[in-house]
Amino acid sequence: MKPQITTLHSLAGLRSALRRLAHRAGLSVELRYRLALSATRVAGAELAAGRPVLLESVPPQPRDPGADDRAGGGTVGDRPDGPAGPGGPEEGRLIVRLHLPHAPRRPSLEGLPLPAERLPGTTAVWRVPVPLPSAGGDAGRDDPPGLVDLLEEELSAAVDRADALAEDHQRLKHELAETNSGVLALYVQLEERDEQLRQAHGRILRQLEDALRPPPVRVPGLEMAVHYEPAEKHAPTGGDLYDWFVLPDGTVHITVVDALGHGLTSTRSALNVTHAVRTLALEGHPLESLIARTDEVLATFDHELMATVQLVRLDPAGGHLVLANGSHPPALLVRADGESSLLEVRGRGIGFPLPGSERLLYDRLDPGDLLVLYTDGLTESRRDPREGEQRLALAARRHRHRPIEDVPAAIAADMHTVILHPDDTVALTVRRVPG
């Protein structure tokens, strides 16, 4: 069909011509106002400068995919070619070209409401799908309504679309609120379940710890008690362990161990040490070589184990005291009259170079005297071991007359009023009483 070309000198004329053209071609209201807006943006600068534009249109005709390919572009709303559906009209296309013959540069076609193709020079083209009239039917709409009626129709369509979008927006907000409410409820449930699991985990581990930590031995002439405090209440396992038992000759043996590391791995290492020491002690190995011998035994299957250890032998009848040490904090002896001293013995722990106690320390526990054994978590909570040892002596003197079962916890409470360096803590006390 022969193209129709119109010279236009104003935006109002361009919009009016496009609206009537689109109406006659049977374009939907939305495509009509998109086409008018797009052409206005392309030609607006030219018309504002007083330069005319040319509007060329080709009436709707059946689509020719080959022609599209030759033109270098597709059609707005392209769909695969083929026969119309049952009873449906055949689809054609309306071709609209907008020429800017006097434009100093090519117009921008970015972001148009209805995408356009760029032809050589300063021409933009729109290929818009439209339904073709059936054979023998109406050849088009030759008597379009007035411009005001077309504008009202477009405005009504825009309002309907805005209302639909607002309704969709409100529905999405409601769905999002329900989703957020569900997610929040699920998050609360997960937090509650997580807390329940942490508590259950802690209870199981505390039961495990209790099983690994033997109760005080009951021996005439001695009172014994212990306090254990993990660095984290929800993870009560650690490398601080102790063991006490009575040797065949009636002597009480005490082992205090602090294995390096945290968690179950350090617990396993400390447990290996206490079991090995108990086995070797009951076999009769002398105290002076017991730490070195324990290192030899454990080195065969636990190559990464490192632990400090303190061994104590105490005669309940006479109060005779013997200590061996492997890199462990010194024991504290508080006399009945309040005088205190640290029982320091040099040595190296298990897994250290040249492990073993350099010598044995001998002393005597008289009635009313208190012996305090501990791990470094008790004295190093403020990072200064010497200050911690001084505070430990004050706390032990302050609480030495309390019931023995209360003494270790009371000492730990005094020592942990300020904790700058949390660590597992063992505080073990032995007091000699008249037999």
CSV table of C-alpha atoms in Angstrom, one decimal, residues 44-429:
chain,number,residue,atom,x,y,z
A,44,GLY,CA,9.8,17.4,20.7
A,45,ALA,CA,13.2,19.2,20.4
A,46,GLU,CA,12.8,19.6,16.6
A,47,LEU,CA,9.3,21.0,16.8
A,48,ALA,CA,10.2,23.3,19.7
A,49,ALA,CA,13.0,24.7,17.5
A,50,GLY,CA,10.5,25.4,14.8
A,51,ARG,CA,11.8,22.7,12.4
A,52,PRO,CA,9.0,20.5,10.8
A,53,VAL,CA,8.9,16.8,11.0
A,54,LEU,CA,7.5,14.2,8.5
A,55,LEU,CA,5.1,11.5,9.7
A,56,GLU,CA,4.9,8.6,7.3
A,57,SER,CA,2.5,5.7,7.9
A,58,VAL,CA,1.7,2.5,6.1
A,59,PRO,CA,-1.8,1.1,6.7
A,60,PRO,CA,-2.0,-2.3,8.4
A,61,GLN,CA,-1.0,-5.2,6.2
A,62,PRO,CA,-0.1,-8.8,6.7
A,63,ARG,CA,3.2,-9.3,8.2
A,64,ASP,CA,6.2,-10.3,6.1
A,65,PRO,CA,9.0,-11.7,8.3
A,66,GLY,CA,11.5,-11.4,5.4
A,67,ALA,CA,10.7,-7.7,5.2
A,68,ASP,CA,11.3,-7.3,8.9
A,69,ASP,CA,14.7,-8.9,8.4
A,70,ARG,CA,15.5,-6.7,5.5
A,71,ALA,CA,14.5,-3.7,7.5
A,72,GLY,CA,16.9,-4.6,10.2
A,73,GLY,CA,14.4,-4.9,13.0
A,74,GLY,CA,11.4,-6.7,14.4
A,75,THR,CA,7.9,-5.6,15.3
A,76,VAL,CA,6.8,-4.3,18.7
A,77,GLY,CA,5.1,-7.3,20.4
A,78,ASP,CA,6.5,-9.8,17.8
A,79,ARG,CA,5.2,-13.4,18.1
A,80,PRO,CA,5.9,-16.4,16.0
A,81,ASP,CA,4.2,-16.2,12.5
A,82,GLY,CA,1.5,-18.7,11.7
A,83,PRO,CA,-2.2,-18.9,11.0
A,84,ALA,CA,-4.5,-17.2,13.4
A,85,GLY,CA,-6.2,-19.2,16.1
A,86,PRO,CA,-9.6,-20.7,15.4
A,87,GLY,CA,-12.0,-17.8,14.8
A,88,GLY,CA,-9.4,-15.2,15.5
A,89,PRO,CA,-8.4,-12.4,13.2
A,90,GLU,CA,-5.2,-12.5,11.2
A,91,GLU,CA,-2.5,-10.2,12.7
A,92,GLY,CA,-0.8,-7.5,10.6
A,93,ARG,CA,1.2,-4.5,11.5
A,94,LEU,CA,1.0,-0.7,11.3
A,95,ILE,CA,4.3,0.9,10.2
A,96,VAL,CA,4.9,4.5,11.4
A,97,ARG,CA,8.0,6.4,10.4
A,98,LEU,CA,9.0,9.7,11.9
A,99,HIS,CA,11.5,11.7,9.9
A,100,LEU,CA,13.5,14.6,11.3
A,101,PRO,CA,15.0,15.9,8.1
A,102,HIS,CA,16.5,19.1,9.6
A,103,ALA,CA,17.8,17.5,12.8
A,104,PRO,CA,21.5,18.3,13.5
A,105,ARG,CA,22.0,14.9,15.1
A,106,ARG,CA,20.4,11.5,15.4
A,107,PRO,CA,17.6,11.5,18.0
A,108,SER,CA,17.9,9.4,21.1
A,109,LEU,CA,15.6,6.4,21.2
A,110,GLU,CA,16.5,5.2,24.7
A,111,GLY,CA,13.7,4.6,27.2
A,112,LEU,CA,10.7,5.3,25.0
A,113,PRO,CA,7.3,4.1,26.2
A,114,LEU,CA,7.0,2.2,22.9
A,115,PRO,CA,10.4,1.0,21.6
A,116,ALA,CA,11.4,2.2,18.1
A,117,GLU,CA,13.9,1.1,15.6
A,118,ARG,CA,16.5,3.4,14.2
A,119,LEU,CA,16.8,3.7,10.4
A,120,PRO,CA,19.7,5.3,8.5
A,121,GLY,CA,19.8,9.1,9.1
A,122,THR,CA,17.4,10.7,11.5
A,123,THR,CA,14.4,8.4,11.1
A,124,ALA,CA,12.7,6.4,13.8
A,125,VAL,CA,10.2,3.6,12.9
A,126,TRP,CA,7.6,1.8,14.9
A,127,ARG,CA,6.1,-1.5,13.7
A,128,VAL,CA,3.1,-2.2,15.8
A,129,PRO,CA,1.0,-5.4,15.6
A,130,VAL,CA,-2.7,-4.9,14.8
A,131,PRO,CA,-5.6,-7.2,14.0
A,132,LEU,CA,-6.5,-7.2,10.3
A,133,PRO,CA,-10.2,-7.0,9.4
A,134,SER,CA,-11.7,-10.2,8.1
A,135,ALA,CA,-12.3,-10.7,4.4
A,136,GLY,CA,-15.2,-8.6,3.3
A,137,GLY,CA,-15.3,-6.8,6.7
A,138,ASP,CA,-14.8,-3.2,7.7
A,139,ALA,CA,-11.7,-1.8,6.1
A,140,GLY,CA,-10.9,0.3,9.1
A,141,ARG,CA,-12.3,3.1,11.3
A,142,ASP,CA,-12.6,6.0,9.0
A,143,ASP,CA,-14.6,8.2,11.4
A,144,PRO,CA,-12.6,8.5,14.6
A,145,PRO,CA,-14.1,10.3,17.5
A,146,GLY,CA,-12.9,13.8,18.5
A,147,LEU,CA,-9.5,14.3,20.0
A,148,VAL,CA,-11.1,15.0,23.4
A,149,ASP,CA,-12.9,11.7,23.3
A,150,LEU,CA,-9.6,9.9,22.5
A,151,LEU,CA,-7.8,11.6,25.3
A,152,GLU,CA,-10.5,10.7,27.8
A,153,GLU,CA,-10.4,7.1,26.6
A,154,GLU,CA,-6.6,7.1,27.2
A,155,LEU,CA,-7.0,8.8,30.5
A,156,SER,CA,-9.6,6.3,31.6
A,157,ALA,CA,-7.3,3.4,30.5
A,158,ALA,CA,-4.4,5.0,32.4
A,159,VAL,CA,-6.6,5.4,35.6
A,160,ASP,CA,-7.8,1.8,35.3
A,161,ARG,CA,-4.2,0.6,35.0
A,162,ALA,CA,-3.1,2.7,37.9
A,163,ASP,CA,-6.0,1.3,40.0
A,164,ALA,CA,-5.0,-2.2,39.0
A,165,LEU,CA,-1.4,-1.5,39.9
A,166,ALA,CA,-2.5,0.0,43.2
A,167,GLU,CA,-4.6,-3.1,43.9
A,168,ASP,CA,-1.7,-5.4,43.0
A,169,HIS,CA,0.6,-3.3,45.2
A,170,GLN,CA,-1.8,-3.5,48.2
A,171,ARG,CA,-2.1,-7.3,47.7
A,172,LEU,CA,1.6,-7.7,47.5
A,173,LYS,CA,2.0,-5.6,50.7
A,174,HIS,CA,-0.5,-7.8,52.4
A,175,GLU,CA,1.2,-11.0,51.2
A,176,LEU,CA,4.6,-9.6,52.2
A,177,ALA,CA,3.3,-8.7,55.7
A,178,GLU,CA,1.9,-12.2,56.1
A,179,THR,CA,5.2,-13.7,54.9
A,180,ASN,CA,7.2,-11.5,57.2
A,181,SER,CA,4.9,-12.5,60.1
A,182,GLY,CA,5.4,-16.1,59.3
A,183,VAL,CA,9.2,-15.7,58.9
A,184,LEU,CA,9.4,-13.8,62.2
A,185,ALA,CA,7.3,-16.6,64.0
A,186,LEU,CA,9.6,-19.2,62.4
A,187,TYR,CA,12.7,-17.2,63.6
A,188,VAL,CA,11.3,-17.1,67.1
A,189,GLN,CA,10.6,-20.8,67.0
A,190,LEU,CA,14.2,-21.5,65.7
A,191,GLU,CA,15.6,-19.3,68.5
A,192,GLU,CA,13.6,-21.2,71.1
A,193,ARG,CA,14.6,-24.5,69.6
A,194,ASP,CA,18.3,-23.4,69.5
A,195,GLU,CA,18.1,-22.4,73.2
A,196,GLN,CA,16.6,-25.7,74.1
A,197,LEU,CA,19.3,-27.6,72.2
A,198,ARG,CA,22.0,-25.5,73.9
A,199,GLN,CA,20.5,-26.2,77.3
A,200,ALA,CA,20.2,-29.9,76.5
A,201,HIS,CA,23.7,-30.0,75.1
A,202,GLY,CA,24.9,-28.3,78.3
A,203,ARG,CA,23.1,-30.8,80.5
A,204,ILE,CA,24.5,-33.7,78.7
A,205,LEU,CA,28.0,-32.3,78.8
A,206,ARG,CA,27.7,-31.5,82.5
A,207,GLN,CA,26.6,-35.1,83.1
A,208,LEU,CA,29.6,-36.2,81.2
A,209,GLU,CA,31.9,-33.9,83.2
A,210,ASP,CA,30.4,-35.1,86.5
A,211,ALA,CA,31.1,-38.7,85.4
A,212,LEU,CA,34.7,-37.8,84.6
A,213,ARG,CA,35.2,-35.9,87.9
A,214,PRO,CA,35.3,-38.3,90.9
A,215,PRO,CA,33.8,-37.2,94.2
A,216,PRO,CA,36.1,-36.5,97.1
A,217,VAL,CA,37.6,-39.6,98.8
A,218,ARG,CA,36.5,-40.2,102.3
A,219,VAL,CA,39.6,-40.7,104.5
A,220,PRO,CA,39.7,-40.3,108.3
A,221,GLY,CA,41.7,-37.2,109.2
A,222,LEU,CA,41.2,-35.3,105.9
A,223,GLU,CA,38.4,-33.1,104.5
A,224,MET,CA,38.3,-32.7,100.7
A,225,ALA,CA,36.2,-30.6,98.3
A,226,VAL,CA,36.4,-29.3,94.7
A,227,HIS,CA,34.9,-26.6,92.6
A,228,TYR,CA,34.9,-26.7,88.8
A,229,GLU,CA,33.8,-23.8,86.6
A,230,PRO,CA,33.9,-23.9,82.8
A,231,ALA,CA,34.9,-20.9,80.7
A,232,GLU,CA,31.5,-21.0,78.9
A,233,LYS,CA,28.4,-22.3,80.8
A,234,HIS,CA,26.9,-23.8,77.6
A,235,ALA,CA,30.1,-25.7,76.9
A,236,PRO,CA,31.2,-27.2,80.2
A,237,THR,CA,33.9,-29.4,78.8
A,238,GLY,CA,37.5,-28.4,79.0
A,239,GLY,CA,41.0,-29.6,79.7
A,240,ASP,CA,41.0,-29.0,83.5
A,241,LEU,CA,40.6,-32.3,85.3
A,242,TYR,CA,41.6,-33.9,88.6
A,243,ASP,CA,41.7,-37.3,90.1
A,244,TRP,CA,42.1,-38.5,93.7
A,245,PHE,CA,42.3,-42.0,95.1
A,246,VAL,CA,43.8,-44.0,97.9
A,247,LEU,CA,47.0,-46.1,97.3
A,248,PRO,CA,47.3,-49.6,98.8
A,249,ASP,CA,49.5,-48.2,101.6
A,250,GLY,CA,46.7,-45.7,102.6
A,251,THR,CA,48.3,-42.7,101.1
A,252,VAL,CA,46.0,-40.3,99.3
A,253,HIS,CA,47.1,-39.5,95.7
A,254,ILE,CA,45.8,-36.3,94.0
A,255,THR,CA,46.4,-35.4,90.3
A,256,VAL,CA,45.5,-32.0,88.9
A,257,VAL,CA,45.8,-31.6,85.1
A,258,ASP,CA,45.4,-28.6,82.7
A,259,ALA,CA,45.5,-29.8,79.1
A,260,LEU,CA,46.1,-27.2,76.4
A,261,GLY,CA,43.2,-26.4,74.2
A,262,HIS,CA,39.4,-26.3,74.7
A,263,GLY,CA,36.4,-28.4,74.3
A,264,LEU,CA,36.2,-32.2,74.0
A,265,THR,CA,39.7,-32.6,72.5
A,266,SER,CA,41.3,-31.1,75.6
A,267,THR,CA,39.0,-33.1,77.8
A,268,ARG,CA,40.1,-36.3,76.1
A,269,SER,CA,43.8,-35.3,76.5
A,270,ALA,CA,43.3,-34.5,80.2
A,271,LEU,CA,41.4,-37.7,80.8
A,272,ASN,CA,44.3,-39.6,79.1
A,273,VAL,CA,46.7,-38.0,81.6
A,274,THR,CA,44.6,-38.8,84.7
A,275,HIS,CA,44.0,-42.4,83.7
A,276,ALA,CA,47.7,-42.9,82.8
A,277,VAL,CA,48.8,-41.4,86.2
A,278,ARG,CA,46.3,-43.5,88.1
A,279,THR,CA,47.4,-46.7,86.4
A,280,LEU,CA,51.1,-46.1,86.8
A,281,ALA,CA,50.7,-45.0,90.5
A,282,LEU,CA,48.7,-48.1,91.3
A,283,GLU,CA,51.4,-50.2,89.6
A,284,GLY,CA,53.9,-48.7,92.1
A,285,HIS,CA,55.9,-46.3,90.0
A,286,PRO,CA,57.7,-43.8,92.2
A,287,LEU,CA,56.4,-40.2,92.4
A,288,GLU,CA,59.7,-38.6,91.3
A,289,SER,CA,59.5,-40.3,87.9
A,290,LEU,CA,55.7,-40.5,87.4
A,291,ILE,CA,55.3,-37.4,85.2
A,292,ALA,CA,58.2,-38.4,82.9
A,293,ARG,CA,56.9,-42.0,82.7
A,294,THR,CA,53.3,-40.7,81.9
A,295,ASP,CA,54.7,-38.7,79.0
A,296,GLU,CA,56.5,-41.8,77.7
A,297,VAL,CA,53.3,-43.8,77.7
A,298,LEU,CA,51.0,-41.1,76.2
A,299,ALA,CA,53.5,-40.1,73.5
A,300,THR,CA,53.0,-43.4,71.7
A,301,PHE,CA,49.4,-42.6,70.7
A,302,ASP,CA,48.7,-38.9,71.5
A,303,HIS,CA,51.6,-36.9,69.8
A,304,GLU,CA,50.0,-33.5,70.1
A,305,LEU,CA,49.1,-33.7,73.8
A,306,MET,CA,50.5,-30.9,76.0
A,307,ALA,CA,49.4,-30.6,79.6
A,308,THR,CA,50.6,-29.2,82.9
A,309,VAL,CA,50.3,-31.5,85.9
A,310,GLN,CA,50.7,-31.5,89.6
A,311,LEU,CA,50.9,-34.7,91.7
A,312,VAL,CA,50.4,-34.7,95.5
A,313,ARG,CA,50.8,-37.6,98.0
A,314,LEU,CA,49.4,-37.1,101.5
A,315,ASP,CA,49.6,-39.3,104.5
A,316,PRO,CA,46.3,-38.9,106.4
A,317,ALA,CA,47.7,-40.2,109.7
A,318,GLY,CA,50.8,-38.1,110.0
A,319,GLY,CA,50.0,-35.3,107.5
A,320,HIS,CA,53.2,-35.8,105.5
A,321,LEU,CA,53.0,-34.1,102.1
A,322,VAL,CA,55.0,-34.8,98.9
A,323,LEU,CA,54.6,-32.8,95.7
A,324,ALA,CA,55.8,-33.3,92.1
A,325,ASN,CA,55.2,-30.6,89.4
A,326,GLY,CA,55.2,-30.4,85.7
A,327,SER,CA,54.8,-26.7,84.6
A,328,HIS,CA,51.7,-26.3,86.8
A,329,PRO,CA,50.9,-23.4,89.1
A,330,PRO,CA,52.3,-23.9,92.7
A,331,ALA,CA,50.0,-25.3,95.4
A,332,LEU,CA,49.1,-22.9,98.3
A,333,LEU,CA,49.4,-24.0,101.9
A,334,VAL,CA,47.5,-22.0,104.5
A,335,ARG,CA,48.4,-22.8,108.1
A,336,ALA,CA,45.7,-22.9,110.9
A,337,ASP,CA,47.0,-19.5,112.2
A,338,GLY,CA,46.6,-17.9,108.7
A,339,GLU,CA,50.2,-17.9,107.6
A,340,SER,CA,50.4,-18.9,103.9
A,341,SER,CA,53.1,-20.0,101.5
A,342,LEU,CA,53.4,-21.3,97.9
A,343,LEU,CA,54.8,-24.8,97.5
A,344,GLU,CA,56.9,-24.2,94.3
A,345,VAL,CA,58.6,-27.1,92.5
A,346,ARG,CA,60.2,-26.7,89.1
A,347,GLY,CA,59.4,-29.1,86.3
A,348,ARG,CA,58.1,-29.5,82.8
A,349,GLY,CA,54.7,-30.9,81.8
A,350,ILE,CA,53.6,-33.7,79.6
A,351,GLY,CA,54.4,-33.1,75.9
A,352,PHE,CA,57.0,-30.5,76.9
A,353,PRO,CA,60.7,-30.9,76.2
A,354,LEU,CA,62.4,-33.0,79.0
A,355,PRO,CA,59.2,-33.6,80.9
A,356,GLY,CA,59.2,-34.4,84.6
A,357,SER,CA,59.6,-32.9,88.0
A,358,GLU,CA,63.1,-31.6,88.8
A,359,ARG,CA,62.7,-32.7,92.5
A,360,LEU,CA,60.1,-33.6,95.1
A,361,LEU,CA,58.9,-31.1,97.7
A,362,TYR,CA,58.3,-32.4,101.2
A,363,ASP,CA,56.1,-30.6,103.8
A,364,ARG,CA,53.6,-31.4,106.5
A,365,LEU,CA,49.9,-30.7,106.9
A,366,ASP,CA,49.0,-30.1,110.6
A,367,PRO,CA,45.5,-30.2,111.9
A,368,GLY,CA,43.6,-27.1,110.7
A,369,ASP,CA,46.0,-26.5,107.8
A,370,LEU,CA,44.5,-26.0,104.4
A,371,LEU,CA,46.0,-27.1,101.0
A,372,VAL,CA,44.7,-25.4,97.9
A,373,LEU,CA,45.4,-27.0,94.4
A,374,TYR,CA,44.1,-25.2,91.3
A,375,THR,CA,44.5,-24.6,87.6
A,376,ASP,CA,45.6,-21.3,86.1
A,377,GLY,CA,42.1,-20.2,85.3
A,378,LEU,CA,41.7,-19.3,89.0
A,379,THR,CA,44.7,-17.0,89.3
A,380,GLU,CA,45.1,-15.6,85.7
A,381,SER,CA,41.6,-14.2,85.3
A,382,ARG,CA,43.2,-10.7,85.4
A,383,ARG,CA,46.3,-11.7,83.3
A,384,ASP,CA,48.8,-11.2,86.1
A,385,PRO,CA,49.6,-14.5,87.7
A,386,ARG,CA,51.6,-13.0,90.6
A,387,GLU,CA,48.8,-10.7,91.5
A,388,GLY,CA,46.4,-13.7,91.2
A,389,GLU,CA,48.5,-15.7,93.6
A,390,GLN,CA,48.5,-12.9,96.2
A,391,ARG,CA,44.7,-12.6,95.9
A,392,LEU,CA,44.4,-16.3,96.2
A,393,ALA,CA,46.3,-16.3,99.5
A,394,LEU,CA,44.0,-13.6,100.8
A,395,ALA,CA,40.8,-15.5,99.7
A,396,ALA,CA,42.0,-18.8,101.2
A,397,ARG,CA,42.8,-17.1,104.5
A,398,ARG,CA,39.4,-15.4,104.5
A,399,HIS,CA,37.5,-18.6,103.9
A,400,ARG,CA,39.7,-21.3,105.6
A,401,HIS,CA,37.3,-21.8,108.6
A,402,ARG,CA,34.2,-22.4,106.5
A,403,PRO,CA,32.8,-25.9,105.9
A,404,ILE,CA,35.1,-27.6,103.5
A,405,GLU,CA,32.5,-28.2,100.9
A,406,ASP,CA,32.0,-24.4,100.7
A,407,VAL,CA,35.6,-23.3,100.6
A,408,PRO,CA,36.6,-23.9,96.9
A,409,ALA,CA,33.5,-22.1,95.5
A,410,ALA,CA,34.0,-19.2,97.9
A,411,ILE,CA,37.6,-18.8,96.9
A,412,ALA,CA,36.7,-18.9,93.2
A,413,ALA,CA,33.9,-16.3,93.7
A,414,ASP,CA,36.5,-13.9,95.3
A,415,MET,CA,39.0,-14.6,92.5
A,416,HIS,CA,36.4,-14.1,89.7
A,417,THR,CA,34.9,-10.7,90.7
A,418,VAL,CA,36.6,-9.4,87.6
A,419,ILE,CA,37.4,-11.7,84.7
A,420,LEU,CA,39.5,-10.3,81.9
A,421,HIS,CA,40.7,-13.7,80.6
A,422,PRO,CA,38.0,-16.4,81.0
A,423,ASP,CA,39.3,-19.9,81.3
A,424,ASP,CA,38.3,-23.2,82.8
A,425,THR,CA,38.9,-23.3,86.5
A,426,VAL,CA,39.5,-26.1,89.1
A,427,ALA,CA,39.9,-25.2,92.8
A,428,LEU,CA,40.6,-28.2,95.0
A,429,THR,CA,41.0,-28.0,98.8
